[in-house]
Amino acid sequence: MSIPSAARAIFDSEIIWDAHSGFMPDPAADLNNLRIWRDAGINYLSVDVGFDLLPWEQTVRTLANFRHWILSNPDHYTLVSSVAEIRQAKREGKLAITFDIEGMNALDGRIEMVEFYHLLGVRQMLFAYNRNNLAGGGCHDVETGLTAFGRQVIDEMNRLGMFVDVTHTGYRTSMEVMDYSNRPVIFSHSNPKALCGHGRNITDEQIKACARTGGIVAMVGLNRFLGDGRTDSEKLADHIEYLVDLIGPRHVGIGLDYAFPVDVKGIDRIISDNPQFWPTNEYPEGATTYAAPGQMRELAEVLLRRGRSETAVRDVMGGNFMRLAGEIWQ
């Protein structure tokens, strides 16, 4: 079978999984742009509904608005809560969606908010978005480590069946989260620091610790975290291959963090206006560029051409997250 044919077979039969969207979590977001993922042959997307810079009330408003829009467009999109529903969505030609939240400020210091968000479709919560919060430390702040409240949050997420996510989280906090959680932990959109030394990227020690939990490290597709100003599929494959060689293909995935093109200038402005969250030495002036969902099939072809097995490519493109969701989601 030719490489293009093998890649096509993977897309035809596998669930293609994008572990994190990067467009602005705003009630005014034009969700018609979700067709970008559908047109690219992606079957599942975790949609961001809030991050720590934003007040928790906006996260609730965004979640309400996004739920309403998706439920009002049932021909092409569906909210899911299980791997069986994801497979059904693929059979029906729909994009399966759950939500994620980047940081624990959205909890408003109240542990019962974890269950509230879970009931509304959140299946993934990230500990700290660059800065410290009540649960733990962020990657661009003075490290505090996992707090007592953070341990309560992990207990609740483990009980409910949610992905515990340590992307954007400080080194010490991430290691303590991975040590404390009794379920696998993920990095939903993080790259190896060995290939790109950005402070938001993660060390080999963190990567190996994630794999030891049974979790997944998902490559992120932004030029700032890939290095050399590149977002081409060959560069994406470099990061995936590094992860595969370090921890094995069953612990690697993809979280593109892709933003709608119309949102990019606004996102860059938010970055420049909030140096406390995005330090200027780590985020110098210049446009952020994004690997697009439409590159996913080409990425599969690149990995196959480089000699990666079809089984390994299937795992990376979505098989690993399907397996882990089947284990964790309730």
Tab-separated table of C-alpha atoms in Angstrom:
chain	number	residue	atom	x	y	z
A	1	MET	CA	0.000	0.000	0.000
A	2	SER	CA	1.332	3.468	-0.869
A	3	ILE	CA	1.956	5.970	1.931
A	4	PRO	CA	-0.945	8.270	0.871
A	5	SER	CA	-3.242	5.225	0.767
A	6	ALA	CA	-2.063	4.094	4.207
A	7	ALA	CA	-2.671	7.568	5.624
A	8	ARG	CA	-6.119	7.633	4.047
A	9	ALA	CA	-6.906	4.243	5.597
A	10	ILE	CA	-5.941	5.578	9.026
A	11	PHE	CA	-8.263	8.565	8.611
A	12	ASP	CA	-11.055	6.335	7.329
A	13	SER	CA	-10.969	3.901	10.252
A	14	GLU	CA	-9.287	5.642	13.211
A	15	ILE	CA	-10.684	8.354	15.486
A	16	ILE	CA	-8.544	11.411	14.709
A	17	TRP	CA	-8.223	13.311	17.995
A	18	ASP	CA	-7.241	16.949	18.637
A	19	ALA	CA	-6.810	17.381	22.391
A	20	HIS	CA	-7.160	21.176	22.578
A	21	SER	CA	-8.504	24.122	20.574
A	22	GLY	CA	-6.744	27.487	20.689
A	23	PHE	CA	-9.414	29.949	19.630
A	24	MET	CA	-10.549	32.561	22.133
A	25	PRO	CA	-13.000	31.203	24.741
A	26	ASP	CA	-15.510	33.987	24.253
A	27	PRO	CA	-19.304	33.812	23.947
A	28	ALA	CA	-18.937	35.871	20.751
A	29	ALA	CA	-16.694	33.305	19.026
A	30	ASP	CA	-17.956	32.270	15.600
A	31	LEU	CA	-18.331	28.534	16.049
A	32	ASN	CA	-19.106	28.077	12.367
A	33	ASN	CA	-15.315	27.886	12.152
A	34	LEU	CA	-15.499	24.430	13.739
A	35	ARG	CA	-15.989	23.247	10.176
A	36	ILE	CA	-12.196	23.710	9.821
A	37	TRP	CA	-11.755	20.560	11.912
A	38	ARG	CA	-14.589	18.659	10.218
A	39	ASP	CA	-13.236	19.477	6.757
A	40	ALA	CA	-9.782	18.263	7.872
A	41	GLY	CA	-11.143	14.819	8.765
A	42	ILE	CA	-10.748	15.299	12.515
A	43	ASN	CA	-13.344	13.371	14.500
A	44	TYR	CA	-12.941	14.726	18.040
A	45	LEU	CA	-11.985	18.132	19.450
A	46	SER	CA	-11.642	19.334	23.029
A	47	VAL	CA	-12.864	22.945	22.964
A	48	ASP	CA	-11.354	25.429	25.415
A	49	VAL	CA	-13.987	27.413	27.346
A	50	GLY	CA	-11.766	29.378	29.736
A	51	PHE	CA	-8.296	30.081	31.115
A	52	ASP	CA	-6.943	31.660	34.281
A	53	LEU	CA	-6.668	35.236	32.960
A	54	LEU	CA	-10.442	35.334	32.536
A	55	PRO	CA	-12.953	35.624	35.416
A	56	TRP	CA	-14.768	32.410	36.252
A	57	GLU	CA	-18.096	34.030	35.333
A	58	GLN	CA	-16.924	34.379	31.716
A	59	THR	CA	-16.034	30.694	31.634
A	60	VAL	CA	-19.610	29.859	32.645
A	61	ARG	CA	-21.041	32.258	30.053
A	62	THR	CA	-18.803	30.817	27.330
A	63	LEU	CA	-19.672	27.257	28.285
A	64	ALA	CA	-23.394	28.066	28.175
A	65	ASN	CA	-23.081	29.745	24.787
A	66	PHE	CA	-20.917	27.018	23.221
A	67	ARG	CA	-23.230	24.265	24.501
A	68	HIS	CA	-26.258	26.059	23.097
A	69	TRP	CA	-24.655	26.556	19.680
A	70	ILE	CA	-23.478	22.953	19.357
A	71	LEU	CA	-26.834	21.554	20.470
A	72	SER	CA	-28.500	23.852	17.909
A	73	ASN	CA	-26.377	22.416	15.084
A	74	PRO	CA	-26.914	18.658	15.462
A	75	ASP	CA	-26.365	17.817	11.787
A	76	HIS	CA	-22.616	18.445	12.016
A	77	TYR	CA	-21.631	18.569	15.715
A	78	THR	CA	-22.398	16.591	18.832
A	79	LEU	CA	-21.505	16.819	22.514
A	80	VAL	CA	-20.197	13.474	23.737
A	81	SER	CA	-19.405	11.846	27.052
A	82	SER	CA	-18.030	8.445	26.041
A	83	VAL	CA	-15.855	6.756	23.441
A	84	ALA	CA	-18.935	4.947	22.124
A	85	GLU	CA	-20.536	8.327	21.376
A	86	ILE	CA	-17.339	9.489	19.635
A	87	ARG	CA	-17.427	6.419	17.378
A	88	GLN	CA	-21.106	7.025	16.650
A	89	ALA	CA	-20.343	10.647	15.752
A	90	LYS	CA	-17.705	9.490	13.245
A	91	ARG	CA	-20.154	7.060	11.657
A	92	GLU	CA	-22.623	9.939	11.283
A	93	GLY	CA	-20.041	12.353	9.880
A	94	LYS	CA	-20.174	14.659	12.896
A	95	LEU	CA	-17.431	16.336	14.906
A	96	ALA	CA	-17.504	15.021	18.488
A	97	ILE	CA	-16.864	17.695	21.110
A	98	THR	CA	-16.147	17.948	24.819
A	99	PHE	CA	-14.813	20.977	26.682
A	100	ASP	CA	-11.681	21.825	28.607
A	101	ILE	CA	-10.653	24.571	31.037
A	102	GLU	CA	-7.110	25.904	31.356
A	103	GLY	CA	-6.491	26.546	35.031
A	104	MET	CA	-8.296	26.241	38.325
A	105	ASN	CA	-9.341	29.897	38.720
A	106	ALA	CA	-12.568	28.810	37.007
A	107	LEU	CA	-13.435	26.903	40.201
A	108	ASP	CA	-13.731	30.120	42.220
A	109	GLY	CA	-12.087	28.283	45.115
A	110	ARG	CA	-15.051	25.877	45.356
A	111	ILE	CA	-14.464	22.155	44.965
A	112	GLU	CA	-18.104	21.534	43.986
A	113	MET	CA	-17.496	23.478	40.758
A	114	VAL	CA	-15.533	20.487	39.404
A	115	GLU	CA	-18.692	18.374	39.284
A	116	PHE	CA	-20.675	21.335	37.914
A	117	TYR	CA	-18.334	21.636	34.951
A	118	HIS	CA	-18.223	17.870	34.446
A	119	LEU	CA	-22.014	17.750	34.184
A	120	LEU	CA	-21.848	20.436	31.469
A	121	GLY	CA	-19.378	18.498	29.329
A	122	VAL	CA	-15.920	19.430	30.629
A	123	ARG	CA	-13.721	16.333	30.455
A	124	GLN	CA	-10.298	17.953	30.841
A	125	MET	CA	-8.984	20.537	33.325
A	126	LEU	CA	-5.533	22.058	33.388
A	127	PHE	CA	-3.953	22.955	36.709
A	128	ALA	CA	-2.412	26.382	36.228
A	129	TYR	CA	-2.260	28.618	33.166
A	130	ASN	CA	1.266	30.083	33.267
A	131	ARG	CA	0.691	31.795	36.654
A	132	ASN	CA	0.130	30.403	40.140
A	133	ASN	CA	-3.397	29.857	41.415
A	134	LEU	CA	-5.095	28.243	44.412
A	135	ALA	CA	-4.322	24.738	43.112
A	136	GLY	CA	-0.655	25.021	42.159
A	137	GLY	CA	2.114	26.731	40.252
A	138	GLY	CA	2.318	27.954	36.672
A	139	CYS	CA	5.252	27.600	34.297
A	140	HIS	CA	5.927	31.385	34.191
A	141	ASP	CA	5.733	32.094	37.937
A	142	VAL	CA	7.654	31.473	41.135
A	143	GLU	CA	7.005	27.802	41.774
A	144	THR	CA	4.701	26.966	44.682
A	145	GLY	CA	3.962	23.290	44.144
A	146	LEU	CA	0.695	21.406	44.477
A	147	THR	CA	-1.520	22.852	47.212
A	148	ALA	CA	-3.996	21.194	49.563
A	149	PHE	CA	-6.809	22.571	47.399
A	150	GLY	CA	-5.081	21.149	44.335
A	151	ARG	CA	-5.031	17.702	45.917
A	152	GLN	CA	-8.770	17.988	46.607
A	153	VAL	CA	-9.310	18.896	42.949
A	154	ILE	CA	-7.348	15.847	41.780
A	155	ASP	CA	-9.367	13.602	44.085
A	156	GLU	CA	-12.589	14.999	42.637
A	157	MET	CA	-11.417	14.759	39.031
A	158	ASN	CA	-10.293	11.165	39.597
A	159	ARG	CA	-13.683	10.371	41.142
A	160	LEU	CA	-15.690	11.942	38.320
A	161	GLY	CA	-13.557	10.650	35.458
A	162	MET	CA	-11.790	13.681	33.962
A	163	PHE	CA	-8.393	14.115	32.343
A	164	VAL	CA	-5.999	15.740	34.817
A	165	ASP	CA	-3.930	18.064	32.598
A	166	VAL	CA	-0.595	19.685	33.515
A	167	THR	CA	0.142	21.727	30.379
A	168	HIS	CA	1.165	25.344	31.231
A	169	THR	CA	1.904	24.101	34.763
A	170	GLY	CA	5.143	24.657	36.679
A	171	TYR	CA	7.725	21.883	36.824
A	172	ARG	CA	7.354	21.136	40.543
A	173	THR	CA	3.566	21.250	40.473
A	174	SER	CA	3.372	19.002	37.422
A	175	MET	CA	5.645	16.420	39.038
A	176	GLU	CA	3.650	16.502	42.281
A	177	VAL	CA	0.351	16.188	40.397
A	178	MET	CA	1.642	13.172	38.493
A	179	ASP	CA	2.866	11.612	41.716
A	180	TYR	CA	-0.408	12.253	43.573
A	181	SER	CA	-3.073	11.350	40.994
A	182	ASN	CA	-4.311	7.758	41.056
A	183	ARG	CA	-5.312	8.006	37.371
A	184	PRO	CA	-3.174	8.753	34.301
A	185	VAL	CA	-2.223	12.421	33.788
A	186	ILE	CA	-1.867	14.206	30.437
A	187	PHE	CA	-0.045	17.111	28.842
A	188	SER	CA	-2.777	18.084	26.369
A	189	HIS	CA	-0.609	20.466	24.316
A	190	SER	CA	3.084	20.558	25.245
A	191	ASN	CA	6.379	20.085	23.409
A	192	PRO	CA	9.773	18.759	24.514
A	193	LYS	CA	12.132	21.413	25.824
A	194	ALA	CA	15.027	19.416	24.365
A	195	LEU	CA	13.927	20.500	20.870
A	196	CYS	CA	12.740	24.022	21.721
A	197	GLY	CA	13.901	25.657	24.944
A	198	HIS	CA	10.803	27.782	25.543
A	199	GLY	CA	9.793	28.049	29.214
A	200	ARG	CA	6.341	26.656	28.401
A	201	ASN	CA	7.828	23.437	27.027
A	202	ILE	CA	8.570	20.429	29.223
A	203	THR	CA	11.646	18.490	30.266
A	204	ASP	CA	12.439	14.866	29.546
A	205	GLU	CA	11.865	14.179	33.248
A	206	GLN	CA	8.317	15.527	33.040
A	207	ILE	CA	7.675	13.576	29.842
A	208	LYS	CA	8.862	10.314	31.362
A	209	ALA	CA	6.875	10.937	34.565
A	210	CYS	CA	3.715	11.412	32.481
A	211	ALA	CA	4.286	8.112	30.697
A	212	ARG	CA	4.816	6.362	34.039
A	213	THR	CA	1.304	7.419	35.076
A	214	GLY	CA	-0.024	5.778	31.913
A	215	GLY	CA	-0.732	9.207	30.455
A	216	ILE	CA	-0.175	10.993	27.143
A	217	VAL	CA	2.007	13.905	26.019
A	218	ALA	CA	0.298	15.682	23.112
A	219	MET	CA	2.377	17.813	20.749
A	220	VAL	CA	1.311	21.464	20.297
A	221	GLY	CA	1.422	23.184	16.900
A	222	LEU	CA	2.485	26.789	17.639
A	223	ASN	CA	5.654	28.274	16.180
A	224	ARG	CA	6.714	29.607	19.597
A	225	PHE	CA	6.849	26.084	21.015
A	226	LEU	CA	8.065	24.224	17.913
A	227	GLY	CA	11.125	26.372	17.283
A	228	ASP	CA	12.725	28.064	14.265
A	229	GLY	CA	9.475	29.937	13.596
A	230	ARG	CA	8.107	26.851	11.855
A	231	THR	CA	4.752	25.081	11.880
A	232	ASP	CA	5.196	22.795	8.865
A	233	SER	CA	4.396	19.100	9.114
A	234	GLU	CA	8.053	18.062	9.043
A	235	LYS	CA	8.649	20.159	12.166
A	236	LEU	CA	5.599	18.662	13.863
A	237	ALA	CA	6.924	15.206	13.054
A	238	ASP	CA	10.289	16.069	14.631
A	239	HIS	CA	8.589	16.697	17.982
A	240	ILE	CA	6.363	13.636	17.719
A	241	GLU	CA	9.308	11.400	16.866
A	242	TYR	CA	11.309	12.754	19.798
A	243	LEU	CA	8.437	11.909	22.148
A	244	VAL	CA	7.902	8.479	20.587
A	245	ASP	CA	11.597	7.642	20.901
A	246	LEU	CA	11.638	8.803	24.533
A	247	ILE	CA	8.457	7.216	25.921
A	248	GLY	CA	7.013	4.986	23.204
A	249	PRO	CA	4.186	5.514	20.704
A	250	ARG	CA	1.411	4.589	23.172
A	251	HIS	CA	2.021	7.738	25.223
A	252	VAL	CA	2.001	10.368	22.455
A	253	GLY	CA	-0.844	12.385	20.942
A	254	ILE	CA	-1.701	15.713	19.316
A	255	GLY	CA	-3.240	18.902	20.736
A	256	LEU	CA	-2.811	21.513	18.010
A	257	ASP	CA	-4.044	24.565	20.005
A	258	TYR	CA	-5.259	25.977	16.691
A	259	ALA	CA	-6.900	29.431	16.601
A	260	PHE	CA	-9.303	30.742	13.972
A	261	PRO	CA	-7.329	33.009	11.594
A	262	VAL	CA	-9.618	35.944	12.417
A	263	ASP	CA	-8.705	35.582	16.120
A	264	VAL	CA	-4.924	35.603	15.785
A	265	LYS	CA	-4.374	39.376	15.956
A	266	GLY	CA	-6.633	39.586	18.997
A	267	ILE	CA	-4.771	36.753	20.722
A	268	ASP	CA	-1.397	38.385	20.011
A	269	ARG	CA	-2.751	41.634	21.483
A	270	ILE	CA	-3.881	39.836	24.654
A	271	ILE	CA	-0.399	38.335	24.972
A	272	SER	CA	1.333	41.717	24.619
A	273	ASP	CA	-1.136	43.419	26.997
A	274	ASN	CA	-0.647	40.852	29.792
A	275	PRO	CA	3.089	40.297	30.362
A	276	GLN	CA	2.333	38.828	33.781
A	277	PHE	CA	0.918	35.786	31.980
A	278	TRP	CA	3.175	35.907	28.902
A	279	PRO	CA	6.592	37.351	29.869
A	280	THR	CA	8.100	39.446	27.087
A	281	ASN	CA	11.381	37.517	27.207
A	282	GLU	CA	9.454	34.312	26.418
A	283	TYR	CA	6.899	35.903	24.056
A	284	PRO	CA	8.728	38.584	22.046
A	285	GLU	CA	6.825	40.720	19.602
A	286	GLY	CA	5.863	38.934	16.436
A	287	ALA	CA	2.915	37.017	15.159
A	288	THR	CA	2.011	33.637	16.568
A	289	THR	CA	1.548	31.105	13.784
A	290	TYR	CA	-0.338	27.840	14.005
A	291	ALA	CA	-0.194	24.403	12.458
A	292	ALA	CA	-3.636	23.900	10.930
A	293	PRO	CA	-5.988	20.933	11.325
A	294	GLY	CA	-5.700	20.477	7.562
A	295	GLN	CA	-2.087	19.344	8.068
A	296	MET	CA	-3.037	16.264	10.062
A	297	ARG	CA	-3.226	13.909	7.102
A	298	GLU	CA	0.068	15.201	5.736
A	299	LEU	CA	1.574	14.693	9.195
A	300	ALA	CA	0.463	11.061	9.154
A	301	GLU	CA	2.111	10.676	5.749
A	302	VAL	CA	5.359	12.235	7.010
A	303	LEU	CA	5.488	9.853	9.967
A	304	LEU	CA	4.828	6.852	7.731
A	305	ARG	CA	7.439	7.991	5.233
A	306	ARG	CA	9.979	8.278	8.064
A	307	GLY	CA	9.446	4.611	8.825
A	308	ARG	CA	6.999	4.760	11.711
A	309	SER	CA	4.644	1.790	11.755
A	310	GLU	CA	0.995	2.153	10.859
A	311	THR	CA	0.106	1.004	14.384
A	312	ALA	CA	2.276	3.741	15.930
A	313	VAL	CA	0.778	6.412	13.672
A	314	ARG	CA	-2.745	5.234	14.525
A	315	ASP	CA	-1.895	5.502	18.233
A	316	VAL	CA	-0.531	9.032	17.891
A	317	MET	CA	-3.355	10.316	15.673
A	318	GLY	CA	-6.035	9.286	18.146
A	319	GLY	CA	-5.850	5.697	19.297
A	320	ASN	CA	-4.058	6.570	22.517
A	321	PHE	CA	-6.572	9.175	23.600
A	322	MET	CA	-9.467	6.865	22.728
A	323	ARG	CA	-7.933	4.170	24.908
A	324	LEU	CA	-7.347	6.590	27.797
A	325	ALA	CA	-10.811	8.137	27.533
A	326	GLY	CA	-12.283	4.646	27.685
A	327	GLU	CA	-10.327	4.066	30.870
A	328	ILE	CA	-10.983	7.400	32.602
A	329	TRP	CA	-14.247	8.976	31.437
A	330	GLN	CA	-17.360	8.069	33.396
